[in-house]
Tab-separated table of C-alpha atoms and ligand atoms in Angstrom:
chain	number	residue	atom	x	y	z
A	1	MET	CA	-24.277	18.846	7.337
A	2	TYR	CA	-24.235	15.114	6.536
A	3	VAL	CA	-22.091	14.063	3.553
A	4	SER	CA	-22.538	10.777	1.693
A	5	ALA	CA	-19.853	9.628	-0.725
A	6	ILE	CA	-20.805	7.421	-3.661
A	7	ILE	CA	-18.070	5.334	-5.239
A	8	ALA	CA	-18.942	4.253	-8.758
A	9	ALA	CA	-17.393	0.776	-8.994
A	10	GLY	CA	-20.209	-1.038	-10.781
A	11	GLY	CA	-18.443	-1.400	-14.110
A	12	ARG	CA	-17.335	-4.715	-15.495
A	13	GLY	CA	-14.749	-2.785	-17.500
A	14	LEU	CA	-11.971	-5.088	-18.600
A	15	ARG	CA	-10.149	-2.419	-20.574
A	16	LEU	CA	-6.822	-3.261	-19.001
A	17	GLY	CA	-6.797	-6.631	-20.745
A	18	SER	CA	-7.454	-8.558	-17.544
A	19	ASP	CA	-10.284	-10.921	-16.576
A	20	THR	CA	-10.740	-8.874	-13.417
A	21	PRO	CA	-12.877	-5.711	-13.459
A	22	LYS	CA	-10.565	-2.712	-13.275
A	23	GLN	CA	-11.624	-1.613	-9.768
A	24	PHE	CA	-10.458	-4.955	-8.321
A	25	LEU	CA	-6.988	-4.885	-9.901
A	26	GLY	CA	-4.129	-4.820	-7.427
A	27	LEU	CA	-2.014	-1.772	-6.712
A	28	ASN	CA	0.775	-2.756	-4.315
A	29	GLY	CA	-1.220	-4.966	-2.011
A	30	LYS	CA	-4.661	-3.342	-2.286
A	31	SER	CA	-7.253	-3.124	-5.041
A	32	LEU	CA	-7.916	0.229	-6.718
A	33	LEU	CA	-11.311	0.156	-4.965
A	34	GLN	CA	-9.743	-0.327	-1.526
A	35	TRP	CA	-7.376	2.615	-2.067
A	36	SER	CA	-10.341	4.798	-3.089
A	37	VAL	CA	-12.610	3.696	-0.215
A	38	GLU	CA	-9.845	4.212	2.357
A	39	ALA	CA	-9.029	7.665	0.966
A	40	LEU	CA	-12.665	8.788	1.259
A	41	ALA	CA	-13.036	7.191	4.696
A	42	ARG	CA	-10.040	9.245	5.904
A	43	ALA	CA	-11.603	12.531	4.760
A	44	SER	CA	-13.038	14.199	7.855
A	45	CYS	CA	-15.951	15.764	5.929
A	46	ILE	CA	-17.333	12.392	4.737
A	47	ASP	CA	-19.913	10.680	6.988
A	48	GLU	CA	-20.793	7.540	5.035
A	49	ILE	CA	-19.793	5.716	1.854
A	50	ILE	CA	-22.035	3.888	-0.607
A	51	VAL	CA	-20.217	1.596	-3.029
A	52	ALA	CA	-21.933	0.479	-6.243
A	53	LEU	CA	-20.410	-2.906	-7.114
A	54	PRO	CA	-21.009	-5.218	-10.098
A	55	SER	CA	-24.140	-7.206	-9.140
A	56	ALA	CA	-22.149	-10.490	-9.012
A	57	HIS	CA	-20.075	-9.059	-6.129
A	58	VAL	CA	-22.904	-7.653	-4.001
A	59	SER	CA	-23.634	-10.848	-2.057
A	60	SER	CA	-19.958	-11.304	-1.099
A	61	PRO	CA	-18.387	-7.842	-1.018
A	62	PRO	CA	-14.645	-7.471	-0.305
A	63	ALA	CA	-13.857	-7.852	3.438
A	64	PHE	CA	-12.011	-4.516	3.695
A	65	LEU	CA	-15.335	-2.679	3.305
A	66	GLU	CA	-16.323	-3.828	6.817
A	67	ARG	CA	-13.090	-2.503	8.294
A	68	ALA	CA	-13.368	0.995	6.810
A	69	ALA	CA	-13.163	3.976	9.155
A	70	LYS	CA	-16.658	5.150	8.106
A	71	PRO	CA	-19.938	3.225	7.611
A	72	VAL	CA	-19.965	1.588	4.169
A	73	ARG	CA	-22.987	0.191	2.338
A	74	VAL	CA	-22.965	-1.805	-0.866
A	75	VAL	CA	-25.499	-1.598	-3.704
A	76	ALA	CA	-25.658	-3.255	-7.105
A	77	GLY	CA	-24.341	-1.215	-9.997
A	78	GLY	CA	-26.244	-0.824	-13.256
A	79	ALA	CA	-25.576	-1.014	-16.967
A	80	GLN	CA	-24.247	2.543	-17.214
A	81	ARG	CA	-22.246	4.563	-14.743
A	82	GLN	CA	-25.251	6.810	-14.068
A	83	ASP	CA	-27.407	3.748	-13.241
A	84	SER	CA	-24.836	2.739	-10.618
A	85	VAL	CA	-24.825	6.240	-9.181
A	86	ALA	CA	-28.655	6.296	-9.169
A	87	ASN	CA	-28.784	2.993	-7.250
A	88	ALA	CA	-26.287	4.315	-4.728
A	89	PHE	CA	-28.158	7.622	-4.465
A	90	ALA	CA	-31.323	5.708	-3.557
A	91	ALA	CA	-29.430	4.183	-0.592
A	92	ILE	CA	-28.011	7.357	0.995
A	93	ASP	CA	-28.895	8.317	4.552
A	94	VAL	CA	-32.090	10.355	5.155
A	95	ARG	CA	-29.932	13.076	6.768
A	96	THR	CA	-27.706	13.526	3.703
A	97	THR	CA	-27.380	17.100	2.480
A	98	ILE	CA	-24.294	16.803	0.244
A	99	VAL	CA	-23.484	13.910	-2.097
A	100	VAL	CA	-19.896	13.329	-3.261
A	101	VAL	CA	-19.338	11.104	-6.301
A	102	HIS	CA	-15.936	9.512	-6.888
A	103	ASP	CA	-14.497	7.035	-9.397
A	104	ALA	CA	-13.048	3.836	-7.946
A	105	ALA	CA	-10.345	4.150	-10.623
A	106	ARG	CA	-8.883	7.267	-8.946
A	107	PRO	CA	-7.096	5.646	-6.001
A	108	PHE	CA	-4.885	8.656	-5.159
A	109	VAL	CA	-7.590	11.149	-4.188
A	110	GLY	CA	-6.442	13.237	-1.220
A	111	PRO	CA	-8.321	14.892	1.657
A	112	ASP	CA	-7.674	18.466	0.459
A	113	VAL	CA	-9.383	18.086	-2.894
A	114	ILE	CA	-12.332	16.296	-1.250
A	115	ALA	CA	-12.720	19.127	1.289
A	116	ARG	CA	-12.468	21.831	-1.434
A	117	THR	CA	-15.078	20.158	-3.586
A	118	VAL	CA	-17.537	19.656	-0.713
A	119	ALA	CA	-17.086	23.271	0.451
A	120	ALA	CA	-17.775	24.563	-3.082
A	121	ALA	CA	-20.908	22.405	-3.390
A	122	VAL	CA	-22.218	23.842	-0.127
A	123	GLN	CA	-21.780	27.359	-1.582
A	124	SER	CA	-22.712	26.818	-5.240
A	125	GLY	CA	-24.883	23.703	-5.200
A	126	ALA	CA	-22.603	21.729	-7.502
A	127	ALA	CA	-18.826	21.455	-7.854
A	128	ALA	CA	-16.338	19.423	-9.858
A	129	SER	CA	-12.607	19.173	-9.204
A	130	ALA	CA	-10.735	19.943	-12.414
A	131	LEU	CA	-7.253	20.559	-13.744
A	132	ALA	CA	-6.101	23.565	-15.728
A	133	VAL	CA	-4.521	22.695	-19.073
A	134	HIS	CA	-0.885	23.582	-19.738
A	135	ASP	CA	-0.583	22.197	-23.262
A	136	THR	CA	-1.913	24.091	-26.257
A	137	VAL	CA	-5.367	22.741	-27.092
A	138	LYS	CA	-6.468	22.063	-30.676
A	139	ASP	CA	-9.975	21.487	-31.944
A	140	SER	CA	-9.849	19.047	-34.855
A	141	VAL	CA	-11.817	17.620	-37.715
A	142	ALA	CA	-11.312	14.340	-39.611
A	143	ASP	CA	-11.057	14.199	-43.399
A	144	ALA	CA	-12.591	11.427	-45.509
A	145	SER	CA	-9.574	9.153	-44.947
A	146	GLY	CA	-9.740	9.583	-41.180
A	147	LYS	CA	-6.693	11.864	-40.882
A	148	ARG	CA	-7.287	14.604	-38.381
A	149	PHE	CA	-6.609	18.301	-39.039
A	150	VAL	CA	-6.678	21.291	-36.757
A	151	ARG	CA	-9.840	23.309	-37.024
A	152	ALA	CA	-8.934	25.864	-34.385
A	153	THR	CA	-6.626	26.540	-31.463
A	154	LEU	CA	-8.744	26.910	-28.359
A	155	ASP	CA	-8.206	29.393	-25.566
A	156	ARG	CA	-6.620	27.087	-23.019
A	157	GLU	CA	-7.361	29.530	-20.195
A	158	ARG	CA	-10.966	28.394	-20.498
A	159	ILE	CA	-10.298	24.649	-20.778
A	160	PHE	CA	-10.369	22.382	-17.720
A	161	LEU	CA	-10.141	18.609	-17.396
A	162	ALA	CA	-12.840	17.325	-15.041
A	163	GLN	CA	-11.878	14.780	-12.395
A	164	THR	CA	-13.716	13.295	-9.490
A	165	PRO	CA	-14.546	13.962	-6.669
A	166	GLN	CA	-17.582	15.966	-7.696
A	167	ALA	CA	-20.062	17.119	-5.075
A	168	PHE	CA	-23.702	18.214	-5.204
A	169	ARG	CA	-26.468	19.398	-2.961
A	170	ARG	CA	-28.737	16.407	-2.554
A	171	ASP	CA	-31.891	18.082	-3.907
A	172	LEU	CA	-30.072	19.462	-6.938
A	173	LEU	CA	-28.535	16.091	-7.913
A	174	ALA	CA	-31.936	14.409	-7.409
A	175	ARG	CA	-33.575	16.905	-9.801
A	176	ALA	CA	-30.808	16.553	-12.383
A	177	MET	CA	-31.009	12.759	-12.340
A	178	ALA	CA	-34.812	12.822	-12.598
A	179	GLN	CA	-34.807	15.340	-15.476
A	180	GLN	CA	-32.113	13.694	-17.526
A	181	GLY	CA	-33.009	10.107	-16.729
A	182	ARG	CA	-31.564	7.802	-19.302
A	183	LEU	CA	-31.876	10.243	-22.185
A	184	HIS	CA	-28.464	11.667	-21.537
A	185	VAL	CA	-25.527	9.249	-21.289
A	186	ALA	CA	-23.143	11.020	-18.944
A	187	THR	CA	-19.468	10.278	-18.301
A	188	ASP	CA	-19.676	12.290	-15.096
A	189	GLU	CA	-22.415	13.608	-12.814
A	190	ALA	CA	-21.500	17.249	-13.438
A	191	SER	CA	-22.624	16.875	-17.056
A	192	LEU	CA	-26.048	15.607	-15.900
A	193	VAL	CA	-26.334	18.625	-13.625
A	194	GLU	CA	-25.204	21.003	-16.415
A	195	ALA	CA	-27.709	19.475	-18.838
A	196	ALA	CA	-30.438	20.107	-16.274
A	197	GLY	CA	-29.523	23.778	-16.337
A	198	PHE	CA	-27.621	24.171	-13.072
A	199	ALA	CA	-24.259	25.889	-12.629
A	200	VAL	CA	-21.296	23.710	-11.680
A	201	GLU	CA	-18.364	25.403	-9.955
A	202	LEU	CA	-14.886	24.218	-10.933
A	203	VAL	CA	-12.455	23.773	-8.043
A	204	GLU	CA	-8.751	23.073	-8.199
A	205	GLY	CA	-8.135	19.362	-8.777
A	206	ASP	CA	-5.004	17.427	-7.924
A	207	PRO	CA	-2.604	16.318	-10.689
A	208	ARG	CA	-1.710	13.246	-8.587
A	209	ASN	CA	-5.375	12.157	-8.594
A	210	VAL	CA	-4.977	10.299	-11.903
A	211	LYS	CA	-7.558	7.955	-13.377
A	212	ILE	CA	-6.266	4.429	-13.998
A	213	THR	CA	-7.489	3.670	-17.507
A	214	THR	CA	-4.679	1.888	-19.346
A	215	GLY	CA	-2.105	-0.740	-18.414
A	216	HIS	CA	0.491	2.025	-18.622
A	217	ASP	CA	-1.439	4.036	-15.996
A	218	LEU	CA	-1.456	1.004	-13.707
A	219	ASP	CA	2.289	0.374	-14.180
A	220	ALA	CA	3.020	4.046	-13.468
A	221	ALA	CA	0.797	3.942	-10.360
A	222	ARG	CA	2.535	0.807	-9.086
A	223	SER	CA	5.931	2.525	-9.168
A	224	ARG	CA	4.821	5.690	-7.338
A	225	GLY	CA	6.723	6.427	-4.149
A	226	ASP	CA	3.588	7.119	-2.119
A	227	VAL	CA	2.307	3.574	-2.598
A	228	ARG	CA	5.665	1.783	-2.647
A	229	VAL	CA	6.128	2.552	1.052
A	230	ASP	CA	3.314	0.087	1.637
A	231	ARG	CA	5.622	-2.695	0.421
A	232	VAL	CA	8.429	-2.049	2.911
A	233	ARG	CA	8.451	-3.783	6.305
A	234	ILE	CA	10.847	-3.889	9.234
A	235	GLY	CA	11.658	-6.680	11.687
A	236	HIS	CA	13.616	-6.953	14.925
A	237	GLY	CA	15.345	-10.000	16.425
A	238	TYR	CA	17.054	-10.552	19.781
A	239	ASP	CA	18.811	-13.549	21.313
A	240	LEU	CA	21.066	-14.425	24.247
A	241	HIS	CA	22.969	-17.625	25.064
A	242	ARG	CA	25.034	-18.668	28.067
A	243	LEU	CA	28.752	-19.272	27.617
A	244	ALA	CA	29.900	-22.773	28.549
A	245	GLU	CA	33.231	-24.560	28.521
A	246	GLY	CA	33.870	-27.311	26.030
A	247	ARG	CA	31.736	-25.728	23.284
A	248	PRO	CA	32.916	-24.114	20.026
A	249	LEU	CA	32.101	-20.405	19.675
A	250	VAL	CA	30.098	-19.844	16.462
A	251	LEU	CA	28.963	-16.308	15.595
A	252	GLY	CA	27.387	-15.472	12.231
A	253	GLY	CA	28.536	-18.861	10.947
A	254	VAL	CA	32.202	-18.119	11.792
A	255	ILE	CA	34.034	-20.450	14.204
A	256	ILE	CA	35.995	-18.155	16.528
A	257	PRO	CA	38.879	-19.469	18.665
A	258	PHE	CA	37.984	-18.844	22.321
A	259	THR	CA	38.183	-20.479	25.744
A	260	CYS	CA	34.478	-21.378	25.693
A	261	GLY	CA	31.437	-21.340	23.432
A	262	LEU	CA	27.723	-20.656	23.556
A	263	ASP	CA	25.452	-23.284	25.041
A	264	GLY	CA	22.271	-24.398	23.321
A	265	HIS	CA	20.409	-27.118	21.486
A	266	SER	CA	21.793	-26.143	18.073
A	267	ASP	CA	25.260	-24.679	17.548
A	268	ALA	CA	23.857	-21.743	19.611
A	269	ASP	CA	24.935	-19.114	17.041
A	270	VAL	CA	23.341	-16.134	18.747
A	271	VAL	CA	23.911	-13.898	15.685
A	272	CYS	CA	22.140	-16.209	13.232
A	273	HIS	CA	19.291	-16.667	15.721
A	274	ALA	CA	18.685	-12.927	16.145
A	275	VAL	CA	18.930	-12.391	12.365
A	276	THR	CA	16.498	-15.269	11.710
A	277	ASP	CA	13.923	-13.671	14.016
A	278	ALA	CA	14.444	-10.240	12.417
A	279	VAL	CA	13.732	-11.437	8.861
A	280	LEU	CA	10.890	-13.740	9.919
A	281	GLY	CA	9.421	-10.890	11.957
A	282	ALA	CA	9.642	-8.427	9.060
A	283	ALA	CA	7.724	-10.825	6.804
A	284	GLY	CA	5.242	-11.763	9.543
A	285	ALA	CA	6.346	-15.381	9.016
A	286	GLY	CA	6.621	-16.563	12.637
A	287	ASP	CA	9.787	-16.951	14.728
A	288	ILE	CA	12.761	-19.255	15.130
A	289	GLY	CA	11.266	-21.125	18.116
A	290	ARG	CA	8.213	-22.152	16.099
A	291	LEU	CA	10.185	-23.082	12.976
A	292	PHE	CA	12.989	-24.990	14.693
A	293	PRO	CA	11.696	-26.200	18.103
A	294	SER	CA	14.491	-26.961	20.577
A	295	THR	CA	12.526	-30.095	21.530
A	296	ASP	CA	13.046	-31.471	17.998
A	297	PRO	CA	16.107	-33.779	17.856
A	298	GLN	CA	16.744	-32.900	14.181
A	299	TRP	CA	18.016	-29.445	15.256
A	300	LYS	CA	20.451	-30.838	17.884
A	301	GLY	CA	23.860	-29.356	17.118
A	302	ALA	CA	22.353	-27.859	13.946
A	303	ASP	CA	24.221	-25.329	11.798
A	304	SER	CA	22.327	-22.103	12.511
A	305	LEU	CA	23.440	-20.575	9.213
A	306	ALA	CA	21.585	-23.430	7.444
A	307	MET	CA	18.567	-22.705	9.665
A	308	LEU	CA	18.767	-19.039	8.599
A	309	ARG	CA	18.823	-20.074	4.915
A	310	SER	CA	15.764	-22.240	5.490
A	311	ALA	CA	13.924	-19.428	7.323
A	312	TYR	CA	14.828	-17.021	4.519
A	313	ARG	CA	13.246	-19.397	1.983
A	314	ARG	CA	9.919	-18.937	3.810
A	315	VAL	CA	10.408	-15.181	3.659
A	316	SER	CA	11.287	-15.149	-0.038
A	317	ASP	CA	8.477	-17.612	-0.852
A	318	SER	CA	6.024	-15.060	0.512
A	319	GLY	CA	7.414	-12.499	-1.913
A	320	PHE	CA	9.878	-10.568	0.259
A	321	ARG	CA	13.558	-9.836	-0.243
A	322	VAL	CA	15.967	-8.274	2.239
A	323	VAL	CA	16.894	-4.632	1.621
A	324	ASN	CA	19.417	-4.390	4.475
A	325	LEU	CA	20.303	-5.867	7.826
A	326	ASP	CA	21.978	-4.256	10.850
A	327	VAL	CA	23.380	-6.451	13.628
A	328	THR	CA	24.904	-5.638	17.049
A	329	VAL	CA	26.711	-8.453	18.892
A	330	ILE	CA	27.294	-7.946	22.641
A	331	ALA	CA	30.364	-9.885	23.800
A	332	GLU	CA	32.881	-8.783	26.463
A	333	SER	CA	35.611	-10.861	24.790
A	334	PRO	CA	37.146	-11.997	22.484
A	335	LYS	CA	37.636	-9.048	20.123
A	336	LEU	CA	35.213	-9.599	17.225
A	337	LEU	CA	36.678	-7.107	14.739
A	338	PRO	CA	38.798	-9.694	12.856
A	339	TYR	CA	35.674	-11.826	12.205
A	340	LEU	CA	33.067	-9.198	11.319
A	341	GLU	CA	33.727	-9.241	7.544
A	342	ARG	CA	33.302	-13.022	7.358
A	343	MET	CA	30.063	-12.767	9.350
A	344	ARG	CA	28.793	-10.122	6.909
A	345	GLY	CA	29.678	-12.392	3.996
A	346	ASN	CA	27.902	-15.406	5.514
A	347	LEU	CA	24.753	-13.423	6.387
A	348	GLY	CA	24.666	-11.655	3.004
A	349	GLU	CA	24.942	-15.011	1.227
A	350	ALA	CA	22.262	-16.707	3.377
A	351	LEU	CA	19.848	-13.811	2.852
A	352	GLU	CA	20.740	-13.391	-0.853
A	353	CYS	CA	21.261	-9.662	-0.334
A	354	GLY	CA	25.068	-9.538	-0.512
A	355	ALA	CA	27.526	-8.504	2.203
A	356	GLU	CA	27.220	-4.823	1.254
A	357	ALA	CA	23.605	-4.850	2.510
A	358	VAL	CA	24.715	-6.255	5.891
A	359	SER	CA	26.281	-4.442	8.844
A	360	VAL	CA	27.719	-6.321	11.854
A	361	LYS	CA	29.045	-4.416	14.877
A	362	GLY	CA	30.642	-5.679	18.089
A	363	LYS	CA	29.963	-4.092	21.503
A	364	THR	CA	31.080	-4.826	25.042
A	365	ASN	CA	28.734	-4.413	27.996
A	366	GLU	CA	31.192	-2.431	30.178
A	367	GLY	CA	31.592	-5.314	32.619
A	368	LEU	CA	27.921	-5.174	33.572
A	369	ASP	CA	25.310	-7.914	33.690
A	370	SER	CA	25.859	-11.481	32.538
A	371	MET	CA	27.233	-10.295	29.183
A	372	GLY	CA	29.738	-7.976	30.828
A	373	ARG	CA	30.840	-10.663	33.272
A	374	GLY	CA	31.556	-13.003	30.373
A	375	GLU	CA	28.741	-15.427	31.266
A	376	SER	CA	26.700	-14.860	28.090
A	377	MET	CA	26.608	-13.217	24.682
A	378	ALA	CA	23.622	-11.452	23.114
A	379	CYS	CA	22.686	-10.091	19.709
A	380	HIS	CA	20.221	-7.545	18.311
A	381	ALA	CA	19.280	-7.500	14.622
A	382	VAL	CA	17.064	-5.216	12.521
A	383	ALA	CA	16.047	-6.217	8.983
A	384	LEU	CA	14.246	-4.203	6.309
A	385	VAL	CA	12.400	-6.249	3.686
A	386	THR	CA	10.408	-5.287	0.615
A	387	ARG	CA	7.795	-7.118	-1.424
A	388	ALA	CA	8.622	-7.274	-5.096
B	401	LIG	MG1	19.043	-18.827	20.305
């Protein structure tokens, strides 16, 4: 069995009040089309994907199509949905036995519903995923003024709402498209197949597989937990400095009375350095060495808390904010407990997340290694960031 999936994305539909066709609108970092293509590419039963795009986009299709997990080909869409599907159908592989059709505007399609629909098409020739109706369904009629009145209450046991994916045996879909041609304007392929006299099996759809039609649908989709996770990123930072006599000890922007301090080009605040790398790393915005080279005289003796604020500006300029930060300082002595709250306050202020989102813990190294022997101090930091 060789299964070709057609994604109908040829529309120039601007129904969401945007200048961008609906399938290219963003949903937490990806277009609706990218979500749909990636979902089909992940389905183990799909062998290839044909995407019908608006003709203006065919010569420069979106780059993600080349990175998909399955072969993807692009064709020009047509005036109607069924023209787009017909153009895509003409481009399917010679080996294709089953054709799946899916709307680009249903970005949440899952592998189970795709597998169910394909399996039913193999058995019955044609299948559409559909949802049972739980509300009471009224048939209506309009009066002369346009008010609508109930004509009858329908038996909701018999009513189903058709979704995509829909799947068809290749020969059967070819005959249905040839018979109906352009006479029948279809809002889905199942109705073409029905009109040609074939039976279409209904399989259980997925209530999460919503169609994005209105601005409200898009807003609701953007706040769904399963796509929000895409906006969360984590970063790790680590730093170590030697201890040297005649230097102040600065940790997390707090000057701590001690017999010696950390050695370095700047004020050598090992905590701020590790935290800077954690937040830069989470945002994919480089690292402290590239932003503040130790060869640059302007950072000599620099306040590392000010460097952290400056690094955070890069992070926030690229749309991220800090959710929380966890820091472990490794220092054999002095005791850090009296200073931890002030460090939290400084870090929370520099990262605009507040002290309550920051944790700072002190550890000793049990007398081992350079840290344990009191020759150095080190710091680990982990930051979680999210894109608004
Ligand atoms: Mg450093």
